Coordinates of C-alpha atoms in Angstrom, one line a residue:
M1 CA 1.3 12.9 23.7
P2 CA 4.0 12.7 21.0
I3 CA 4.2 13.3 17.3
A4 CA 4.0 9.9 15.6
E5 CA 6.2 9.5 12.5
L6 CA 5.9 6.4 10.4
T7 CA 9.2 4.8 9.2
D8 CA 11.3 7.9 8.4
G9 CA 14.2 8.6 10.8
A10 CA 15.2 11.8 9.0
G11 CA 12.0 13.5 9.9
G12 CA 12.1 12.1 13.4
L13 CA 15.6 13.6 13.8
V14 CA 14.7 17.1 12.7
S15 CA 11.5 17.0 14.9
C16 CA 13.7 16.1 17.9
R17 CA 16.2 18.8 16.9
K18 CA 13.3 21.3 17.0
G19 CA 12.4 20.2 20.5
V20 CA 9.3 18.3 19.5
R21 CA 8.8 14.9 21.3
C22 CA 8.3 12.3 18.7
L23 CA 8.0 8.6 18.1
V24 CA 9.2 6.9 14.9
L25 CA 7.2 3.8 14.0
E26 CA 9.2 1.4 11.9
S27 CA 7.3 -1.5 10.4
S28 CA 10.3 -3.8 10.2
P29 CA 12.0 -5.5 13.1
A30 CA 15.2 -3.6 12.4
L31 CA 16.5 -0.8 10.3
R32 CA 15.9 -1.6 6.6
A33 CA 18.4 -1.0 3.8
S34 CA 16.4 -2.1 0.8
G35 CA 17.8 -0.7 -2.4
F36 CA 21.4 -0.8 -1.1
A37 CA 22.3 2.8 -2.0
F38 CA 20.9 5.9 -3.6
T39 CA 22.2 8.9 -5.4
T40 CA 22.5 11.8 -2.9
W41 CA 22.4 15.0 -4.8
T42 CA 23.2 18.6 -3.7
N43 CA 19.7 19.2 -2.4
A44 CA 19.9 16.2 -0.1
F45 CA 23.2 17.3 1.3
R46 CA 21.7 20.7 2.2
A47 CA 19.1 18.8 4.1
L48 CA 21.6 16.5 5.7
D49 CA 23.6 19.6 6.8
A50 CA 20.5 21.0 8.4
L51 CA 20.3 17.7 10.3
G52 CA 23.9 18.0 11.4
V53 CA 25.0 14.8 9.8
G54 CA 26.2 15.9 6.4
D55 CA 29.9 15.6 7.1
K56 CA 29.5 12.1 8.6
I57 CA 28.1 11.0 5.3
R58 CA 30.7 12.8 3.2
E59 CA 33.6 11.1 5.1
H60 CA 32.6 7.7 3.8
H61 CA 31.4 8.3 0.2
L62 CA 33.1 9.5 -3.0
L63 CA 32.4 12.9 -4.4
Y64 CA 31.6 12.7 -8.2
E65 CA 33.3 14.9 -10.7
R66 CA 31.3 14.0 -13.8
M67 CA 28.4 12.0 -15.3
I68 CA 28.8 10.1 -18.6
A69 CA 25.8 8.8 -20.5
F70 CA 26.6 6.1 -23.1
S71 CA 24.5 4.9 -25.9
A72 CA 23.8 1.2 -25.5
A73 CA 23.5 0.9 -29.3
T74 CA 26.9 2.3 -30.2
G75 CA 28.9 2.0 -26.9
E76 CA 30.0 5.6 -27.4
A77 CA 29.6 8.4 -24.9
A78 CA 26.5 10.4 -25.9
A79 CA 27.0 13.1 -23.3
E80 CA 29.4 14.1 -20.6
V81 CA 28.4 16.6 -17.9
S82 CA 30.8 18.1 -15.4
L83 CA 29.5 17.9 -11.8
K84 CA 32.1 20.3 -10.5
I85 CA 29.9 23.3 -11.2
Q86 CA 28.2 26.1 -9.2
G87 CA 24.6 26.0 -8.4
K88 CA 22.3 28.8 -7.1
S89 CA 23.5 28.4 -3.5
G90 CA 27.0 27.0 -3.9
P91 CA 28.9 24.2 -5.6
H92 CA 27.1 21.0 -6.5
E93 CA 28.0 17.8 -4.7
I94 CA 26.8 14.4 -5.7
R95 CA 27.6 11.0 -4.0
C96 CA 26.1 7.6 -3.9
V97 CA 25.3 6.9 -0.3
K98 CA 24.8 3.4 1.2
R99 CA 21.3 3.2 2.7
D100 CA 22.3 1.2 5.7
F101 CA 25.0 3.8 6.6
L102 CA 22.6 6.7 6.2
L103 CA 19.8 5.1 8.2
Q104 CA 22.2 4.0 11.0
T105 CA 23.7 7.5 11.1
L106 CA 20.3 9.1 11.4
A107 CA 19.2 6.5 14.0
N108 CA 22.3 7.2 16.1
E109 CA 21.3 10.9 16.4
L110 CA 17.9 10.1 17.8
P111 CA 17.3 9.9 21.6
E112 CA 17.2 6.3 22.8
G113 CA 13.8 4.8 22.5
T114 CA 12.6 7.1 19.8
I115 CA 12.3 4.3 17.2
R116 CA 9.7 1.6 17.9
Y117 CA 10.3 -1.4 15.6
S118 CA 7.8 -4.0 14.3
S119 CA 5.2 -1.3 14.4
K120 CA 3.2 -1.5 11.1
L121 CA 0.3 0.8 10.8
A122 CA -3.0 -1.0 10.0
A123 CA -5.6 1.8 10.4
M124 CA -6.0 5.3 11.7
E125 CA -8.8 7.2 13.4
E126 CA -9.2 10.8 14.4
D127 CA -11.1 12.0 17.5
G128 CA -10.8 15.8 17.7
R129 CA -7.2 16.6 18.0
V130 CA -6.2 13.1 18.9
K131 CA -5.1 10.6 16.3
T132 CA -5.5 6.9 17.2
L133 CA -3.1 4.6 15.4
H134 CA -4.0 0.9 15.2
L135 CA -0.9 -1.2 14.6
A136 CA -0.9 -4.7 13.0
D137 CA 0.1 -6.3 16.3
G138 CA -3.1 -5.0 17.9
S139 CA -1.5 -2.2 19.9
I140 CA -2.8 1.3 19.9
I141 CA -0.9 4.6 20.0
K142 CA -2.4 8.0 20.4
A143 CA -0.7 11.1 19.0
K144 CA -1.3 14.8 18.4
V145 CA 0.4 14.8 15.0
V146 CA 1.0 12.0 12.5
I147 CA 3.5 12.3 9.7
G148 CA 3.0 9.4 7.3
C149 CA 6.3 8.3 5.7
D150 CA 4.9 4.8 5.1
G151 CA 5.8 4.3 1.5
V152 CA 4.0 3.8 -1.8
N153 CA 1.3 1.8 -0.1
S154 CA 0.7 4.4 2.5
V155 CA -2.1 3.9 5.0
V156 CA -1.9 7.6 5.9
A157 CA -2.1 8.8 2.2
K158 CA -5.2 6.6 1.8
W159 CA -6.7 8.2 4.9
L160 CA -6.1 11.6 3.4
G161 CA -7.9 10.5 0.2
L162 CA -4.9 10.4 -2.1
P163 CA -5.4 7.9 -4.9
K164 CA -3.1 4.9 -5.3
P165 CA 0.2 5.4 -7.2
I166 CA 0.1 4.4 -10.9
L167 CA 2.1 1.6 -12.5
S168 CA 4.6 3.1 -14.9
G169 CA 5.0 -0.1 -16.9
R170 CA 8.7 -0.3 -16.0
S171 CA 10.5 -2.4 -13.4
A172 CA 13.8 -2.1 -11.6
T173 CA 16.4 -4.2 -10.0
R174 CA 19.7 -3.3 -8.3
G175 CA 22.7 -4.5 -6.4
L176 CA 25.9 -3.7 -4.6
A177 CA 29.4 -5.1 -5.3
E178 CA 32.2 -5.1 -2.9
Y179 CA 35.9 -4.8 -3.9
P180 CA 38.1 -5.2 -0.8
A181 CA 41.2 -4.4 -2.8
G182 CA 39.6 -1.5 -4.7
H183 CA 37.5 -1.3 -7.8
G184 CA 39.3 1.0 -10.1
F185 CA 36.3 3.2 -11.1
G186 CA 36.8 6.9 -11.2
P187 CA 34.7 9.5 -9.3
E188 CA 31.9 9.4 -12.0
I189 CA 28.4 8.3 -12.7
L190 CA 28.2 5.9 -15.6
Q191 CA 24.8 5.6 -17.4
F192 CA 24.0 3.2 -20.2
I193 CA 20.8 4.1 -22.2
G194 CA 19.1 2.4 -25.1
H195 CA 17.6 -0.9 -26.2
G196 CA 14.6 -0.2 -23.9
F197 CA 16.6 -0.1 -20.7
R198 CA 18.5 2.3 -18.5
S199 CA 21.4 1.1 -16.3
G200 CA 23.8 2.9 -14.0
V201 CA 27.1 2.1 -12.3
L202 CA 27.9 4.3 -9.4
P203 CA 30.9 3.8 -7.0
C204 CA 29.9 4.5 -3.4
S205 CA 33.4 4.4 -1.9
D206 CA 36.9 3.1 -2.9
T207 CA 35.7 -0.5 -2.2
S208 CA 32.0 -0.6 -3.1
V209 CA 30.0 0.0 -6.3
Y210 CA 26.2 0.3 -6.7
W211 CA 24.3 -0.6 -9.9
N212 CA 20.8 -0.3 -11.1
Y213 CA 18.8 -1.5 -14.1
T214 CA 15.3 -0.4 -15.2
W215 CA 13.4 -1.8 -18.2
Y216 CA 10.0 -2.5 -19.7
P217 CA 9.1 -6.2 -18.8
S218 CA 7.8 -8.3 -21.6
P219 CA 6.9 -12.0 -22.2
A220 CA 10.3 -12.3 -23.9
D221 CA 11.9 -12.0 -20.4
G222 CA 10.7 -15.6 -19.7
D223 CA 11.2 -16.6 -16.1
A224 CA 13.7 -13.8 -15.3
E225 CA 11.6 -12.6 -12.3
E226 CA 11.3 -16.0 -10.6
S227 CA 14.6 -15.7 -8.7
V228 CA 17.5 -13.3 -8.0
A229 CA 19.9 -15.7 -9.9
K230 CA 17.7 -15.7 -13.0
M231 CA 17.2 -11.9 -12.8
R232 CA 21.0 -11.4 -12.6
S233 CA 21.5 -13.7 -15.6
H234 CA 18.8 -11.7 -17.5
V235 CA 20.4 -8.4 -16.8
V236 CA 23.9 -9.5 -17.7
A237 CA 22.6 -11.0 -21.0
K238 CA 20.8 -7.8 -21.9
L239 CA 23.8 -5.7 -21.1
R240 CA 26.2 -8.0 -22.9
G241 CA 24.0 -7.8 -26.0
A242 CA 24.4 -4.1 -25.9
K243 CA 27.9 -2.5 -26.0
I244 CA 28.5 -2.3 -22.2
P245 CA 32.1 -2.3 -20.9
A246 CA 33.3 -5.5 -19.3
E247 CA 34.1 -3.8 -16.0
A248 CA 30.5 -2.7 -15.7
L249 CA 29.3 -6.3 -16.4
E250 CA 31.6 -7.5 -13.7
V251 CA 30.0 -5.3 -11.1
I252 CA 26.7 -7.0 -11.7
E253 CA 28.1 -10.5 -11.8
R254 CA 29.9 -10.2 -8.4
S255 CA 27.2 -8.1 -6.6
E256 CA 24.9 -8.9 -3.8
M257 CA 21.2 -8.4 -4.8
S258 CA 18.0 -8.0 -2.9
D259 CA 15.9 -11.0 -2.0
V260 CA 13.2 -9.4 -4.3
A261 CA 14.3 -10.0 -7.9
S262 CA 12.7 -6.8 -9.2
S263 CA 10.2 -4.1 -8.3
P264 CA 7.5 -2.5 -10.5
L265 CA 8.0 1.3 -10.7
R266 CA 5.1 3.4 -9.6
F267 CA 4.4 7.1 -9.4
R268 CA 1.8 9.5 -8.0
S269 CA -0.2 11.2 -10.7
P270 CA 0.8 14.9 -10.6
L271 CA -2.9 15.8 -11.1
A272 CA -3.6 13.9 -7.9
L273 CA -1.3 16.3 -6.0
V274 CA -2.8 19.4 -7.7
R275 CA -6.2 18.5 -6.3
G276 CA -5.5 16.2 -3.4
S277 CA -4.9 16.7 0.3
I278 CA -1.3 16.4 1.5
S279 CA -2.4 17.4 5.0
R280 CA -5.5 17.6 7.0
G281 CA -5.7 18.8 10.6
G282 CA -2.7 17.3 12.4
V283 CA -1.9 14.7 9.7
C284 CA 0.4 14.9 6.6
V285 CA 2.4 12.7 4.3
A286 CA 6.1 12.8 3.3
G287 CA 8.6 10.8 1.3
D288 CA 7.2 8.0 -0.9
A289 CA 3.8 8.4 0.8
L290 CA 3.6 11.8 -0.8
H291 CA 5.6 11.7 -4.0
P292 CA 6.4 8.2 -5.2
M293 CA 8.3 8.7 -8.5
T294 CA 10.2 6.7 -11.0
P295 CA 14.0 6.7 -10.3
E296 CA 15.4 8.5 -13.4
L297 CA 16.3 11.7 -11.5
G298 CA 17.6 9.9 -8.4
Q299 CA 15.5 12.2 -6.3
G300 CA 13.1 10.0 -4.3
G301 CA 15.2 9.8 -1.2
C302 CA 16.6 13.3 -1.6
A303 CA 13.1 14.8 -1.7
A304 CA 12.2 12.8 1.4
L305 CA 15.1 14.5 3.3
E306 CA 13.8 17.8 2.1
D307 CA 10.3 16.9 3.4
G308 CA 11.7 16.2 6.8
V309 CA 13.4 19.5 7.2
V310 CA 10.5 21.5 5.9
V311 CA 7.8 19.8 8.1
A312 CA 9.9 20.0 11.2
R313 CA 10.6 23.7 10.6
C314 CA 6.9 24.4 10.1
L315 CA 5.9 22.5 13.2
G316 CA 8.7 24.0 15.4
E317 CA 7.7 27.5 14.4
A318 CA 4.1 26.8 15.0
L319 CA 4.6 25.4 18.5
A320 CA 7.0 28.2 19.4
I321 CA 9.4 25.7 21.0
A322 CA 12.7 26.3 19.3
R323 CA 12.7 30.0 20.0
G324 CA 11.3 29.7 23.5
G325 CA 8.0 31.2 22.6
S326 CA 4.8 30.7 24.6
H327 CA 3.0 27.4 24.3
D328 CA -0.7 28.2 24.4
Q329 CA -2.6 24.9 24.6
D330 CA -5.8 26.4 23.3
Q331 CA -4.0 27.5 20.1
E332 CA -2.0 24.4 19.6
G333 CA -4.5 22.6 17.4
P334 CA -5.0 25.6 15.0
R335 CA -1.3 26.2 14.9
V336 CA -0.5 22.6 14.0
K337 CA -3.1 22.6 11.3
A338 CA -1.7 25.9 9.8
A339 CA 1.8 24.6 10.0
L340 CA 1.1 21.4 8.1
A341 CA -0.9 23.3 5.6
K342 CA 2.1 25.5 5.1
Y343 CA 4.3 22.4 4.7
A344 CA 1.9 20.9 2.2
E345 CA 1.9 24.0 0.0
A346 CA 5.7 24.2 0.2
R347 CA 6.0 20.6 -1.0
R348 CA 3.1 20.3 -3.4
W349 CA 4.7 22.0 -6.4
R350 CA 8.2 20.7 -5.8
S351 CA 6.7 17.1 -5.7
I352 CA 4.8 17.7 -8.9
Q353 CA 7.9 19.0 -10.6
L354 CA 10.0 16.1 -9.6
I355 CA 7.5 13.4 -10.4
T356 CA 6.8 14.9 -13.9
A357 CA 10.4 15.4 -14.8
A358 CA 11.4 11.9 -13.7
Y359 CA 8.6 10.3 -15.8
V360 CA 9.5 12.3 -18.9
V361 CA 13.2 11.6 -18.6
G362 CA 12.5 7.9 -18.1
F363 CA 10.2 7.8 -21.1
I364 CA 12.7 9.4 -23.4
Q365 CA 15.7 7.4 -22.1
Q366 CA 14.0 4.0 -22.4
S367 CA 11.9 4.5 -25.5
N368 CA 12.4 2.1 -28.4
N369 CA 10.6 4.4 -30.8
A370 CA 13.0 4.9 -33.7
V371 CA 12.4 8.7 -33.9
V372 CA 12.7 9.2 -30.2
R373 CA 15.8 7.0 -30.1
F374 CA 17.5 9.0 -32.8
V375 CA 16.7 12.4 -31.3
R376 CA 17.8 11.2 -27.9
D377 CA 21.1 9.8 -28.9
K378 CA 22.0 12.7 -31.2
F379 CA 20.6 15.7 -29.4
L380 CA 18.9 15.1 -26.1
S381 CA 21.4 13.0 -24.0
G382 CA 23.2 16.1 -22.8
L383 CA 20.0 17.9 -22.0
L384 CA 18.6 14.9 -20.1
A385 CA 21.8 14.7 -18.0
K386 CA 21.7 18.4 -17.2
T387 CA 18.1 18.0 -16.1
L388 CA 19.2 15.7 -13.3
V389 CA 21.6 18.4 -12.1
A390 CA 19.1 21.2 -12.5
M391 CA 16.5 19.3 -10.4
A392 CA 19.1 19.0 -7.6
D393 CA 19.8 22.7 -7.5
Y394 CA 17.3 23.3 -4.7
D395 CA 17.7 24.4 -1.1
C396 CA 15.0 23.3 1.4
G397 CA 16.4 25.8 4.0
T398 CA 17.5 25.3 7.6
L399 CA 15.7 24.4 10.8

C-alpha cells in the first residue's frame, strides 16, 4: 500500500529517493505550469540539491546579481541590494525558474507510473491505519500515508480541521515574454512599488522574461477582469501612468498571459497554524495546502520544496528504509504518526514566519497611506528588500 501524495512531484521525488513507494495524484490531465515562473531563492536551491536536480535547473536559468526597487511615484531607485552575498550556509543564489521546466525535471526523475493524472481528490476517510481516498471520477485509492499538497482549497487541510485561507484584498496577474533574439535585461530583479501596486520584471534566461503585478482591486478598475486582453490593457495603463521604463512595459505588452485574467491572493492565518493540526496519524499537509501566502517574498514554491525534503526525511527515518534498518510492521503506524508530528513541528514556525513576513511586506509596499508611503520610499525600501534575502537564508537539510 503506497504513500499517496496529492499534486506535488517534489515530495514524491524525495519520498522515492528515500525508498518509500509512493503515488502522486495530479488533478489535471497533464503537468500544470500555471503562474509561468517563480522566484527560486537560496533555500529552494538547497532543497533542489537535496533532490539531485539543482544543477539541471541552474543550467537553464540566469543567476541574479542584484535587486533594484524603484518608486513608481518618482521613477527613481529607492533601494539596491546586492545578491552576491554570503548567507549562513554559503553564498546566496536567486533565479527565476520556469514552472513547466521545473515540473518536467521533477517528473522525469520519478519512476514510470508514479504520477496518476486526472485524479482530483473529492473526499477522504480513515479506517484505522488505512486512508481511503475518493476521487472525483468515482475511483478509490487506499494508502498508508497521505501528504496533501492540494493547494489553497485543500481537501486534506479541511479534513485536518484547518480553516479556509483568508482573502488579502489584493489580486495578482502575471505573464511570460519570449525574446528569441535576446531581451537585453541584466541579471537583476526589477521591482516597481507605489500607487497601490507592486510589479516585478525578472529575466528567466537570455530569451525569456517573467513579470507579475499585484494590486488592490476597486470599482475604478471597470471591466479589467473580464478578459486577459482587458487585464493586460489595465496593467499597462496603470504602469504607464507611473514612471515605469518603456522596456518593462514592452515585456507586458508582448507577453503570454494565463487564461485566468487575475487571481485573488489568499493566506492562511498564522494563528490557525499556531493552534491547528498540520498532521494527524498518517496524514499531513504541505505546500499551499499548509502555508498559502501572499507573493511578496516569492517564497510559496520555495517553502513547498522545503516541505518535501523535510517530510520525506522524517518518513524515511521512521520507516528505517534508507539506512537498511528493521521494518517492524507492528511499529509502523506509531512511527509514521511520530514522523509526521516531527515534520509538522519543524514546518509550523517556519510557515508562520513566512506568511506573516509576506503579508507585512505586501501591506507596506502597496499601501496608499501618505505616511506609510513617505516612510517606505525614504527609509524602508532597503529594509524590505533585505527582508526577502533574509527569509531565503534557510537550509531545510538533506535527505
